[in-house]
Amino acid sequence: MTFNITYEQAGKTVLSFLKSNLKISSSALSALKRDPIGIMVNGSHVTVRYVLKENDLLIINEIDLPDESNEAILPVNIPIDIIFENDDIMLIDKPPHMPTHPSHGHTDDTLANAVAFMYKSKEVPFVFRPIGRLDRNTSGISLIAKHIISASFMYYARQKKLINKKYLAILSGRVESDGDYHIIDTYMKRQEESIIVRCVGYAEDPDASRAITQWRLLYANDDISIVEAIPITGRTHQLRVHFAHIGHPILGDDVYGTPSNIIPRHALHAAFLSLPIPYGDKTEDYLSPPPADMISAAKHFGCDLEEIFKNRFNR
């Protein structure tokens, strides 16, 4: 990436520029220092102590070094729907039943495998950098940083709560609500003797963390409720645990509710993402309409999910 240094930027060290403009992390800075062409000014390698001058041409090499690539992730030609892509990030509409990372029993069917194939086809080193992670059975927008510099910026944005997500969920049973926004505010912890399962706990419990969810009702009948949910905090399984906690588990959730013969997974979809585009203050919003299995499940109970999403889900 190339920067033509302005009058206002002149006088800063490269280090100051990288921290203030790119929000660079310590790990990204270390990678640039290791790279012989990591930081160049006017065609010559410089250190981070170099003082920038007006009209300097600063070039930062964002391409990962070959020895840093994720060679253990098998490239697999899996079709994926890219919502948005530029030189820095990708937004992928992850389908249900697809894990984000490889794990035992899932070595060639993950989002990482699909992205690895894309990188291999372009013959560039591959490092998988998801910003956040959706559960295997949660569908919707997944944010991927394409290199270490953009990853630094997006991690900064997430830490500063500049990245905002909204989910669409089908809950079991009728939720009695006025349609205004409401808050679920609890503590959550890992359930004893389980690596994966979480539960509601108390502030004094060891390893308990506060979990806050904002939600509002979009539609309800005697069988299901459609809600818009915003995780203010980002705890593992937070939305699934919170809706089960108020007595309305997500439809099809076989861990925190009961399996369903209407939909073979929990009916949860990451439908909206707002984020700053690297490397500035401009924010963009992106949508992922409800997937076919959730539309079909809602229709089974007499609900037009597409219409509700179009007219009631807040963008």
PDB file of C-alpha atoms in Angstrom:
ATOM      1  CA  MET A   1       0.000   0.000   0.000  1.00  0.00           C
ATOM      2  CA  THR A   2       1.231   3.442  -0.951  1.00  0.00           C
ATOM      3  CA  PHE A   3       0.883   6.785   0.835  1.00  0.00           C
ATOM      4  CA  ASN A   4       1.860  10.183  -0.556  1.00  0.00           C
ATOM      5  CA  ILE A   5       2.789  12.123   2.560  1.00  0.00           C
ATOM      6  CA  THR A   6       0.930  15.411   2.942  1.00  0.00           C
ATOM      7  CA  TYR A   7       2.034  18.665   4.571  1.00  0.00           C
ATOM      8  CA  GLU A   8      -0.039  17.767   7.652  1.00  0.00           C
ATOM      9  CA  GLN A   9       1.603  14.341   7.950  1.00  0.00           C
ATOM     10  CA  ALA A  10       5.154  15.602   7.488  1.00  0.00           C
ATOM     11  CA  GLY A  11       7.274  15.590  10.645  1.00  0.00           C
ATOM     12  CA  LYS A  12       5.832  12.306  11.933  1.00  0.00           C
ATOM     13  CA  THR A  13       8.014   9.251  12.277  1.00  0.00           C
ATOM     14  CA  VAL A  14       6.995   6.200  10.292  1.00  0.00           C
ATOM     15  CA  LEU A  15       6.073   4.558  13.599  1.00  0.00           C
ATOM     16  CA  SER A  16       3.758   7.437  14.528  1.00  0.00           C
ATOM     17  CA  PHE A  17       2.161   7.362  11.061  1.00  0.00           C
ATOM     18  CA  LEU A  18       1.550   3.609  11.229  1.00  0.00           C
ATOM     19  CA  LYS A  19      -0.003   3.818  14.676  1.00  0.00           C
ATOM     20  CA  SER A  20      -2.194   6.865  14.047  1.00  0.00           C
ATOM     21  CA  ASN A  21      -3.294   6.152  10.473  1.00  0.00           C
ATOM     22  CA  LEU A  22      -3.285   2.342  10.253  1.00  0.00           C
ATOM     23  CA  LYS A  23      -3.804   1.464  13.943  1.00  0.00           C
ATOM     24  CA  ILE A  24      -1.017  -1.061  13.516  1.00  0.00           C
ATOM     25  CA  SER A  25      -0.547  -3.770  16.135  1.00  0.00           C
ATOM     26  CA  SER A  26       2.714  -4.888  17.708  1.00  0.00           C
ATOM     27  CA  SER A  27       2.650  -8.178  15.792  1.00  0.00           C
ATOM     28  CA  ALA A  28       2.068  -6.419  12.467  1.00  0.00           C
ATOM     29  CA  LEU A  29       4.865  -3.973  13.238  1.00  0.00           C
ATOM     30  CA  SER A  30       7.234  -6.852  14.012  1.00  0.00           C
ATOM     31  CA  ALA A  31       6.347  -8.517  10.698  1.00  0.00           C
ATOM     32  CA  LEU A  32       7.121  -5.315   8.785  1.00  0.00           C
ATOM     33  CA  LYS A  33      10.472  -4.997  10.550  1.00  0.00           C
ATOM     34  CA  ARG A  34      11.402  -8.574   9.568  1.00  0.00           C
ATOM     35  CA  ASP A  35      10.533  -7.944   5.924  1.00  0.00           C
ATOM     36  CA  PRO A  36      13.435  -6.448   3.884  1.00  0.00           C
ATOM     37  CA  ILE A  37      10.900  -4.474   1.854  1.00  0.00           C
ATOM     38  CA  GLY A  38       8.397  -4.021   4.670  1.00  0.00           C
ATOM     39  CA  ILE A  39       8.793  -0.231   4.909  1.00  0.00           C
ATOM     40  CA  MET A  40      10.080   1.757   1.943  1.00  0.00           C
ATOM     41  CA  VAL A  41      10.315   5.515   1.402  1.00  0.00           C
ATOM     42  CA  ASN A  42      11.087   6.846  -2.059  1.00  0.00           C
ATOM     43  CA  GLY A  43      12.374   3.427  -3.098  1.00  0.00           C
ATOM     44  CA  SER A  44      14.704   2.843  -0.134  1.00  0.00           C
ATOM     45  CA  HIS A  45      14.228   0.710   2.954  1.00  0.00           C
ATOM     46  CA  VAL A  46      13.825   2.738   6.168  1.00  0.00           C
ATOM     47  CA  THR A  47      13.251   2.007   9.834  1.00  0.00           C
ATOM     48  CA  VAL A  48      10.241   3.126  11.846  1.00  0.00           C
ATOM     49  CA  ARG A  49      12.352   6.000  13.206  1.00  0.00           C
ATOM     50  CA  TYR A  50      12.510   7.701   9.818  1.00  0.00           C
ATOM     51  CA  VAL A  51      10.926  11.192   9.905  1.00  0.00           C
ATOM     52  CA  LEU A  52       8.505  11.658   7.023  1.00  0.00           C
ATOM     53  CA  LYS A  53       8.710  14.686   4.718  1.00  0.00           C
ATOM     54  CA  GLU A  54       6.056  16.272   2.537  1.00  0.00           C
ATOM     55  CA  ASN A  55       5.681  14.417  -0.794  1.00  0.00           C
ATOM     56  CA  ASP A  56       7.551  11.344   0.487  1.00  0.00           C
ATOM     57  CA  LEU A  57       6.237   8.151  -1.075  1.00  0.00           C
ATOM     58  CA  LEU A  58       5.739   5.672   1.766  1.00  0.00           C
ATOM     59  CA  ILE A  59       5.167   2.055   0.700  1.00  0.00           C
ATOM     60  CA  ILE A  60       4.085  -0.568   3.219  1.00  0.00           C
ATOM     61  CA  ASN A  61       4.329  -4.185   2.076  1.00  0.00           C
ATOM     62  CA  GLU A  62       1.113  -5.814   3.284  1.00  0.00           C
ATOM     63  CA  ILE A  63       1.714  -9.147   1.532  1.00  0.00           C
ATOM     64  CA  ASP A  64       2.498 -11.943   3.992  1.00  0.00           C
ATOM     65  CA  LEU A  65       5.887 -13.604   3.830  1.00  0.00           C
ATOM     66  CA  PRO A  66       5.810 -17.179   2.488  1.00  0.00           C
ATOM     67  CA  ASP A  67       7.053 -18.647   5.782  1.00  0.00           C
ATOM     68  CA  GLU A  68       4.026 -17.151   7.578  1.00  0.00           C
ATOM     69  CA  SER A  69       1.380 -18.853   5.417  1.00  0.00           C
ATOM     70  CA  ASN A  70      -1.157 -21.348   6.818  1.00  0.00           C
ATOM     71  CA  GLU A  71       0.151 -24.391   4.943  1.00  0.00           C
ATOM     72  CA  ALA A  72      -1.802 -26.732   7.223  1.00  0.00           C
ATOM     73  CA  ILE A  73      -5.119 -25.447   5.844  1.00  0.00           C
ATOM     74  CA  LEU A  74      -6.037 -27.483   2.775  1.00  0.00           C
ATOM     75  CA  PRO A  75      -7.209 -25.398  -0.192  1.00  0.00           C
ATOM     76  CA  VAL A  76     -10.600 -26.723  -1.332  1.00  0.00           C
ATOM     77  CA  ASN A  77     -12.707 -25.394  -4.199  1.00  0.00           C
ATOM     78  CA  ILE A  78     -15.868 -24.612  -2.207  1.00  0.00           C
ATOM     79  CA  PRO A  79     -18.213 -22.010  -3.766  1.00  0.00           C
ATOM     80  CA  ILE A  80     -18.758 -19.032  -1.460  1.00  0.00           C
ATOM     81  CA  ASP A  81     -20.780 -15.846  -1.862  1.00  0.00           C
ATOM     82  CA  ILE A  82     -18.643 -12.708  -1.503  1.00  0.00           C
ATOM     83  CA  ILE A  83     -20.729  -9.704  -0.444  1.00  0.00           C
ATOM     84  CA  PHE A  84     -17.868  -7.207  -0.636  1.00  0.00           C
ATOM     85  CA  GLU A  85     -14.142  -7.315  -1.325  1.00  0.00           C
ATOM     86  CA  ASN A  86     -11.320  -4.828  -1.695  1.00  0.00           C
ATOM     87  CA  ASP A  87      -7.543  -5.061  -1.197  1.00  0.00           C
ATOM     88  CA  ASP A  88      -7.937  -5.186   2.583  1.00  0.00           C
ATOM     89  CA  ILE A  89     -11.051  -7.152   3.603  1.00  0.00           C
ATOM     90  CA  MET A  90     -13.641  -9.642   2.411  1.00  0.00           C
ATOM     91  CA  LEU A  91     -17.220 -10.036   3.591  1.00  0.00           C
ATOM     92  CA  ILE A  92     -18.457 -13.557   2.941  1.00  0.00           C
ATOM     93  CA  ASP A  93     -22.048 -14.761   3.279  1.00  0.00           C
ATOM     94  CA  LYS A  94     -21.291 -17.970   5.176  1.00  0.00           C
ATOM     95  CA  PRO A  95     -23.864 -20.709   4.645  1.00  0.00           C
ATOM     96  CA  PRO A  96     -25.162 -22.800   7.544  1.00  0.00           C
ATOM     97  CA  HIS A  97     -23.411 -26.090   8.397  1.00  0.00           C
ATOM     98  CA  MET A  98     -20.001 -24.646   7.467  1.00  0.00           C
ATOM     99  CA  PRO A  99     -17.399 -24.300  10.250  1.00  0.00           C
ATOM    100  CA  THR A 100     -15.186 -21.237  10.176  1.00  0.00           C
ATOM    101  CA  HIS A 101     -11.950 -23.032  11.147  1.00  0.00           C
ATOM    102  CA  PRO A 102     -10.773 -26.599  10.504  1.00  0.00           C
ATOM    103  CA  SER A 103     -11.121 -28.937  13.471  1.00  0.00           C
ATOM    104  CA  HIS A 104     -11.399 -32.652  14.188  1.00  0.00           C
ATOM    105  CA  GLY A 105     -13.842 -34.084  11.655  1.00  0.00           C
ATOM    106  CA  HIS A 106     -13.858 -30.855   9.625  1.00  0.00           C
ATOM    107  CA  THR A 107     -10.585 -30.572   7.725  1.00  0.00           C
ATOM    108  CA  ASP A 108     -11.829 -29.823   4.219  1.00  0.00           C
ATOM    109  CA  ASP A 109     -15.292 -28.236   4.482  1.00  0.00           C
ATOM    110  CA  THR A 110     -14.663 -24.953   6.276  1.00  0.00           C
ATOM    111  CA  LEU A 111     -14.634 -21.291   5.379  1.00  0.00           C
ATOM    112  CA  ALA A 112     -10.859 -21.346   5.844  1.00  0.00           C
ATOM    113  CA  ASN A 113     -10.526 -24.096   3.196  1.00  0.00           C
ATOM    114  CA  ALA A 114     -12.567 -22.048   0.733  1.00  0.00           C
ATOM    115  CA  VAL A 115     -10.535 -18.869   1.317  1.00  0.00           C
ATOM    116  CA  ALA A 116      -7.262 -20.832   1.101  1.00  0.00           C
ATOM    117  CA  PHE A 117      -8.293 -21.998  -2.378  1.00  0.00           C
ATOM    118  CA  MET A 118      -8.907 -18.400  -3.452  1.00  0.00           C
ATOM    119  CA  TYR A 119      -5.415 -17.403  -2.300  1.00  0.00           C
ATOM    120  CA  LYS A 120      -3.805 -20.421  -3.968  1.00  0.00           C
ATOM    121  CA  SER A 121      -5.426 -19.533  -7.289  1.00  0.00           C
ATOM    122  CA  LYS A 122      -3.830 -16.074  -7.032  1.00  0.00           C
ATOM    123  CA  GLU A 123      -0.465 -17.575  -6.016  1.00  0.00           C
ATOM    124  CA  VAL A 124      -0.067 -15.414  -2.915  1.00  0.00           C
ATOM    125  CA  PRO A 125       0.789 -16.569   0.637  1.00  0.00           C
ATOM    126  CA  PHE A 126      -2.282 -17.412   2.704  1.00  0.00           C
ATOM    127  CA  VAL A 127      -2.985 -16.516   6.318  1.00  0.00           C
ATOM    128  CA  PHE A 128      -6.579 -16.927   7.465  1.00  0.00           C
ATOM    129  CA  ARG A 129      -7.624 -13.926   9.558  1.00  0.00           C
ATOM    130  CA  PRO A 130     -11.330 -13.930  10.448  1.00  0.00           C
ATOM    131  CA  ILE A 131     -12.429 -10.980  12.592  1.00  0.00           C
ATOM    132  CA  GLY A 132     -14.780 -12.816  14.914  1.00  0.00           C
ATOM    133  CA  ARG A 133     -16.177 -16.241  14.193  1.00  0.00           C
ATOM    134  CA  LEU A 134     -19.664 -17.555  13.515  1.00  0.00           C
ATOM    135  CA  ASP A 135     -20.716 -20.950  14.896  1.00  0.00           C
ATOM    136  CA  ARG A 136     -20.821 -23.755  12.353  1.00  0.00           C
ATOM    137  CA  ASN A 137     -24.618 -23.637  12.188  1.00  0.00           C
ATOM    138  CA  THR A 138     -24.950 -19.855  12.291  1.00  0.00           C
ATOM    139  CA  SER A 139     -25.220 -18.365   8.813  1.00  0.00           C
ATOM    140  CA  GLY A 140     -24.495 -14.862   7.602  1.00  0.00           C
ATOM    141  CA  ILE A 141     -21.846 -12.186   7.199  1.00  0.00           C
ATOM    142  CA  SER A 142     -18.274 -13.173   8.076  1.00  0.00           C
ATOM    143  CA  LEU A 143     -15.513 -10.551   8.063  1.00  0.00           C
ATOM    144  CA  ILE A 144     -12.073 -11.643   6.825  1.00  0.00           C
ATOM    145  CA  ALA A 145      -8.945  -9.473   6.908  1.00  0.00           C
ATOM    146  CA  LYS A 146      -6.803 -10.133   3.843  1.00  0.00           C
ATOM    147  CA  HIS A 147      -3.459  -9.210   5.398  1.00  0.00           C
ATOM    148  CA  ILE A 148      -1.839  -8.335   8.699  1.00  0.00           C
ATOM    149  CA  ILE A 149      -2.226  -4.551   8.298  1.00  0.00           C
ATOM    150  CA  SER A 150      -5.970  -4.656   7.704  1.00  0.00           C
ATOM    151  CA  ALA A 151      -6.302  -7.220  10.496  1.00  0.00           C
ATOM    152  CA  SER A 152      -4.674  -4.721  12.871  1.00  0.00           C
ATOM    153  CA  PHE A 153      -7.108  -2.029  11.817  1.00  0.00           C
ATOM    154  CA  MET A 154     -10.172  -4.273  12.128  1.00  0.00           C
ATOM    155  CA  TYR A 155      -9.130  -5.615  15.542  1.00  0.00           C
ATOM    156  CA  TYR A 156      -8.736  -1.994  16.661  1.00  0.00           C
ATOM    157  CA  ALA A 157     -12.188  -1.177  15.261  1.00  0.00           C
ATOM    158  CA  ARG A 158     -13.726  -4.130  17.062  1.00  0.00           C
ATOM    159  CA  GLN A 159     -12.020  -3.193  20.339  1.00  0.00           C
ATOM    160  CA  LYS A 160     -13.373   0.358  20.022  1.00  0.00           C
ATOM    161  CA  LYS A 161     -16.852  -1.026  19.204  1.00  0.00           C
ATOM    162  CA  LEU A 162     -16.822   0.513  15.730  1.00  0.00           C
ATOM    163  CA  ILE A 163     -17.993  -2.780  14.223  1.00  0.00           C
ATOM    164  CA  ASN A 164     -21.693  -3.422  14.802  1.00  0.00           C
ATOM    165  CA  LYS A 165     -23.604  -6.632  14.115  1.00  0.00           C
ATOM    166  CA  LYS A 166     -27.285  -7.489  14.067  1.00  0.00           C
ATOM    167  CA  TYR A 167     -28.741 -10.967  13.916  1.00  0.00           C
ATOM    168  CA  LEU A 168     -32.066 -12.351  12.784  1.00  0.00           C
ATOM    169  CA  ALA A 169     -33.375 -15.225  14.886  1.00  0.00           C
ATOM    170  CA  ILE A 170     -36.446 -17.449  15.027  1.00  0.00           C
ATOM    171  CA  LEU A 171     -37.335 -18.261  18.632  1.00  0.00           C
ATOM    172  CA  SER A 172     -39.516 -21.056  19.971  1.00  0.00           C
ATOM    173  CA  GLY A 173     -42.888 -19.908  21.270  1.00  0.00           C
ATOM    174  CA  ARG A 174     -44.583 -16.528  21.521  1.00  0.00           C
ATOM    175  CA  VAL A 175     -42.529 -13.759  23.107  1.00  0.00           C
ATOM    176  CA  GLU A 176     -44.696 -11.197  24.841  1.00  0.00           C
ATOM    177  CA  SER A 177     -43.133  -7.864  23.907  1.00  0.00           C
ATOM    178  CA  ASP A 178     -44.095  -4.380  22.772  1.00  0.00           C
ATOM    179  CA  GLY A 179     -41.636  -4.284  19.858  1.00  0.00           C
ATOM    180  CA  ASP A 180     -39.300  -1.808  21.555  1.00  0.00           C
ATOM    181  CA  TYR A 181     -35.665  -2.630  22.238  1.00  0.00           C
ATOM    182  CA  HIS A 182     -34.999  -4.603  25.430  1.00  0.00           C
ATOM    183  CA  ILE A 183     -31.847  -5.742  27.231  1.00  0.00           C
ATOM    184  CA  ILE A 184     -30.752  -9.130  28.544  1.00  0.00           C
ATOM    185  CA  ASP A 185     -27.920  -8.497  30.995  1.00  0.00           C
ATOM    186  CA  THR A 186     -26.348 -11.506  32.743  1.00  0.00           C
ATOM    187  CA  TYR A 187     -23.037 -13.120  33.519  1.00  0.00           C
ATOM    188  CA  MET A 188     -21.963 -16.134  31.468  1.00  0.00           C
ATOM    189  CA  LYS A 189     -19.451 -18.885  32.099  1.00  0.00           C
ATOM    190  CA  ARG A 190     -18.358 -22.238  30.741  1.00  0.00           C
ATOM    191  CA  GLN A 191     -20.629 -25.014  31.956  1.00  0.00           C
ATOM    192  CA  GLU A 192     -18.809 -27.403  34.281  1.00  0.00           C
ATOM    193  CA  GLU A 193     -17.231 -30.444  32.625  1.00  0.00           C
ATOM    194  CA  SER A 194     -17.802 -28.985  29.143  1.00  0.00           C
ATOM    195  CA  ILE A 195     -15.390 -27.314  26.738  1.00  0.00           C
ATOM    196  CA  ILE A 196     -18.077 -25.853  24.484  1.00  0.00           C
ATOM    197  CA  VAL A 197     -21.342 -25.342  26.394  1.00  0.00           C
ATOM    198  CA  ARG A 198     -21.937 -22.029  28.176  1.00  0.00           C
ATOM    199  CA  CYS A 199     -24.483 -21.084  30.814  1.00  0.00           C
ATOM    200  CA  VAL A 200     -25.737 -18.096  32.780  1.00  0.00           C
ATOM    201  CA  GLY A 201     -23.831 -17.535  36.010  1.00  0.00           C
ATOM    202  CA  TYR A 202     -23.116 -14.938  38.675  1.00  0.00           C
ATOM    203  CA  ALA A 203     -20.557 -12.155  38.903  1.00  0.00           C
ATOM    204  CA  GLU A 204     -18.686 -13.969  41.663  1.00  0.00           C
ATOM    205  CA  ASP A 205     -18.388 -17.218  39.678  1.00  0.00           C
ATOM    206  CA  PRO A 206     -14.835 -18.054  38.565  1.00  0.00           C
ATOM    207  CA  ASP A 207     -14.251 -17.045  34.926  1.00  0.00           C
ATOM    208  CA  ALA A 208     -17.722 -15.478  34.616  1.00  0.00           C
ATOM    209  CA  SER A 209     -17.990 -12.568  32.166  1.00  0.00           C
ATOM    210  CA  ARG A 210     -20.749 -10.035  31.735  1.00  0.00           C
ATOM    211  CA  ALA A 211     -22.923 -10.601  28.655  1.00  0.00           C
ATOM    212  CA  ILE A 212     -25.342  -8.010  27.263  1.00  0.00           C
ATOM    213  CA  THR A 213     -27.800  -8.519  24.414  1.00  0.00           C
ATOM    214  CA  GLN A 214     -30.149  -5.910  22.954  1.00  0.00           C
ATOM    215  CA  TRP A 215     -33.178  -7.268  21.136  1.00  0.00           C
ATOM    216  CA  ARG A 216     -36.610  -6.416  19.825  1.00  0.00           C
ATOM    217  CA  LEU A 217     -39.582  -8.395  18.593  1.00  0.00           C
ATOM    218  CA  LEU A 218     -40.415  -8.242  14.877  1.00  0.00           C
ATOM    219  CA  TYR A 219     -43.247 -10.809  14.750  1.00  0.00           C
ATOM    220  CA  ALA A 220     -44.891 -13.432  16.946  1.00  0.00           C
ATOM    221  CA  ASN A 221     -47.586 -16.088  16.776  1.00  0.00           C
ATOM    222  CA  ASP A 222     -48.388 -19.005  19.071  1.00  0.00           C
ATOM    223  CA  ASP A 223     -45.518 -21.112  17.676  1.00  0.00           C
ATOM    224  CA  ILE A 224     -42.589 -18.810  16.951  1.00  0.00           C
ATOM    225  CA  SER A 225     -41.222 -15.312  17.404  1.00  0.00           C
ATOM    226  CA  ILE A 226     -38.947 -13.425  15.018  1.00  0.00           C
ATOM    227  CA  VAL A 227     -36.431 -11.128  16.707  1.00  0.00           C
ATOM    228  CA  GLU A 228     -33.630  -8.749  15.801  1.00  0.00           C
ATOM    229  CA  ALA A 229     -30.716  -9.262  18.187  1.00  0.00           C
ATOM    230  CA  ILE A 230     -27.631  -7.138  18.821  1.00  0.00           C
ATOM    231  CA  PRO A 231     -24.802  -8.643  20.894  1.00  0.00           C
ATOM    232  CA  ILE A 232     -23.374  -5.692  22.820  1.00  0.00           C
ATOM    233  CA  THR A 233     -20.715  -8.034  24.167  1.00  0.00           C
ATOM    234  CA  GLY A 234     -19.330 -10.972  22.203  1.00  0.00           C
ATOM    235  CA  ARG A 235     -19.389 -14.031  24.436  1.00  0.00           C
ATOM    236  CA  THR A 236     -19.332 -17.541  22.985  1.00  0.00           C
ATOM    237  CA  HIS A 237     -22.908 -18.699  22.205  1.00  0.00           C
ATOM    238  CA  GLN A 238     -24.217 -15.485  23.790  1.00  0.00           C
ATOM    239  CA  LEU A 239     -27.450 -15.115  21.805  1.00  0.00           C
ATOM    240  CA  ARG A 240     -28.252 -18.820  22.077  1.00  0.00           C
ATOM    241  CA  VAL A 241     -27.725 -18.814  25.844  1.00  0.00           C
ATOM    242  CA  HIS A 242     -29.613 -15.551  26.410  1.00  0.00           C
ATOM    243  CA  PHE A 243     -32.758 -16.491  24.501  1.00  0.00           C
ATOM    244  CA  ALA A 244     -32.844 -19.872  26.211  1.00  0.00           C
ATOM    245  CA  HIS A 245     -32.452 -18.003  29.510  1.00  0.00           C
ATOM    246  CA  ILE A 246     -35.653 -16.001  28.923  1.00  0.00           C
ATOM    247  CA  GLY A 247     -37.549 -19.180  28.058  1.00  0.00           C
ATOM    248  CA  HIS A 248     -37.491 -18.911  24.262  1.00  0.00           C
ATOM    249  CA  PRO A 249     -34.542 -20.858  22.846  1.00  0.00           C
ATOM    250  CA  ILE A 250     -33.665 -20.394  19.207  1.00  0.00           C
ATOM    251  CA  LEU A 251     -35.652 -22.772  17.022  1.00  0.00           C
ATOM    252  CA  GLY A 252     -33.673 -25.928  16.258  1.00  0.00           C
ATOM    253  CA  ASP A 253     -30.972 -25.319  18.883  1.00  0.00           C
ATOM    254  CA  ASP A 254     -30.048 -28.833  19.990  1.00  0.00           C
ATOM    255  CA  VAL A 255     -27.731 -27.588  22.773  1.00  0.00           C
ATOM    256  CA  TYR A 256     -29.736 -24.875  24.518  1.00  0.00           C
ATOM    257  CA  GLY A 257     -33.212 -25.892  23.338  1.00  0.00           C
ATOM    258  CA  THR A 258     -34.572 -28.883  21.447  1.00  0.00           C
ATOM    259  CA  PRO A 259     -33.925 -30.200  17.923  1.00  0.00           C
ATOM    260  CA  SER A 260     -36.564 -29.407  15.312  1.00  0.00           C
ATOM    261  CA  ASN A 261     -37.842 -31.422  12.369  1.00  0.00           C
ATOM    262  CA  ILE A 262     -38.573 -28.090  10.643  1.00  0.00           C
ATOM    263  CA  ILE A 263     -34.986 -26.814  10.456  1.00  0.00           C
ATOM    264  CA  PRO A 264     -31.865 -28.959  11.002  1.00  0.00           C
ATOM    265  CA  ARG A 265     -29.864 -26.266  12.843  1.00  0.00           C
ATOM    266  CA  HIS A 266     -30.399 -23.306  15.143  1.00  0.00           C
ATOM    267  CA  ALA A 267     -32.245 -20.576  13.225  1.00  0.00           C
ATOM    268  CA  LEU A 268     -29.747 -17.758  13.708  1.00  0.00           C
ATOM    269  CA  HIS A 269     -28.415 -15.518  10.924  1.00  0.00           C
ATOM    270  CA  ALA A 270     -25.856 -12.677  10.984  1.00  0.00           C
ATOM    271  CA  ALA A 271     -27.883 -10.332   8.799  1.00  0.00           C
ATOM    272  CA  PHE A 272     -26.257  -6.899   9.200  1.00  0.00           C
ATOM    273  CA  LEU A 273     -22.731  -5.597   9.593  1.00  0.00           C
ATOM    274  CA  SER A 274     -21.574  -2.000   9.920  1.00  0.00           C
ATOM    275  CA  LEU A 275     -17.844  -1.320   9.888  1.00  0.00           C
ATOM    276  CA  PRO A 276     -15.245   1.349   9.102  1.00  0.00           C
ATOM    277  CA  ILE A 277     -13.504   0.740   5.800  1.00  0.00           C
ATOM    278  CA  PRO A 278      -9.706   0.650   6.271  1.00  0.00           C
ATOM    279  CA  TYR A 279      -8.056   3.085   6.872  1.00  0.00           C
ATOM    280  CA  GLY A 280     -10.348   5.955   7.694  1.00  0.00           C
ATOM    281  CA  ASP A 281     -13.520   7.054   9.427  1.00  0.00           C
ATOM    282  CA  LYS A 282     -16.034   6.224   6.703  1.00  0.00           C
ATOM    283  CA  THR A 283     -18.507   3.541   7.790  1.00  0.00           C
ATOM    284  CA  GLU A 284     -20.338   1.193   5.425  1.00  0.00           C
ATOM    285  CA  ASP A 285     -23.335  -1.049   6.071  1.00  0.00           C
ATOM    286  CA  TYR A 286     -23.861  -4.508   4.583  1.00  0.00           C
ATOM    287  CA  LEU A 287     -26.845  -6.853   4.558  1.00  0.00           C
ATOM    288  CA  SER A 288     -27.352 -10.575   4.144  1.00  0.00           C
ATOM    289  CA  PRO A 289     -31.002 -11.563   3.541  1.00  0.00           C
ATOM    290  CA  PRO A 290     -32.381 -14.549   5.469  1.00  0.00           C
ATOM    291  CA  PRO A 291     -31.290 -17.921   4.040  1.00  0.00           C
ATOM    292  CA  ALA A 292     -33.635 -20.433   2.430  1.00  0.00           C
ATOM    293  CA  ASP A 293     -33.871 -22.813   5.395  1.00  0.00           C
ATOM    294  CA  MET A 294     -34.986 -20.046   7.778  1.00  0.00           C
ATOM    295  CA  ILE A 295     -37.466 -18.711   5.208  1.00  0.00           C
ATOM    296  CA  SER A 296     -38.905 -22.210   4.837  1.00  0.00           C
ATOM    297  CA  ALA A 297     -39.082 -22.769   8.598  1.00  0.00           C
ATOM    298  CA  ALA A 298     -40.897 -19.473   9.157  1.00  0.00           C
ATOM    299  CA  LYS A 299     -43.291 -20.260   6.301  1.00  0.00           C
ATOM    300  CA  HIS A 300     -44.149 -23.582   7.969  1.00  0.00           C
ATOM    301  CA  PHE A 301     -45.488 -21.557  10.890  1.00  0.00           C
ATOM    302  CA  GLY A 302     -47.359 -19.097   8.676  1.00  0.00           C
ATOM    303  CA  CYS A 303     -44.757 -16.321   8.682  1.00  0.00           C
ATOM    304  CA  ASP A 304     -43.258 -14.491   5.702  1.00  0.00           C
ATOM    305  CA  LEU A 305     -39.684 -13.971   6.909  1.00  0.00           C
ATOM    306  CA  GLU A 306     -38.545 -12.176   3.754  1.00  0.00           C
ATOM    307  CA  GLU A 307     -41.297  -9.584   4.134  1.00  0.00           C
ATOM    308  CA  ILE A 308     -40.528  -9.081   7.826  1.00  0.00           C
ATOM    309  CA  PHE A 309     -36.822  -8.661   7.096  1.00  0.00           C
ATOM    310  CA  LYS A 310     -37.535  -6.178   4.320  1.00  0.00           C
ATOM    311  CA  ASN A 311     -39.961  -4.010   6.280  1.00  0.00           C
ATOM    312  CA  ARG A 312     -39.099  -4.357   9.982  1.00  0.00           C
ATOM    313  CA  PHE A 313     -35.438  -5.259  10.376  1.00  0.00           C
ATOM    314  CA  ASN A 314     -33.441  -2.102  11.163  1.00  0.00           C
ATOM    315  CA  ARG A 315     -30.572  -1.362   8.816  1.00  0.00           C
TER     316      ARG A 315
END
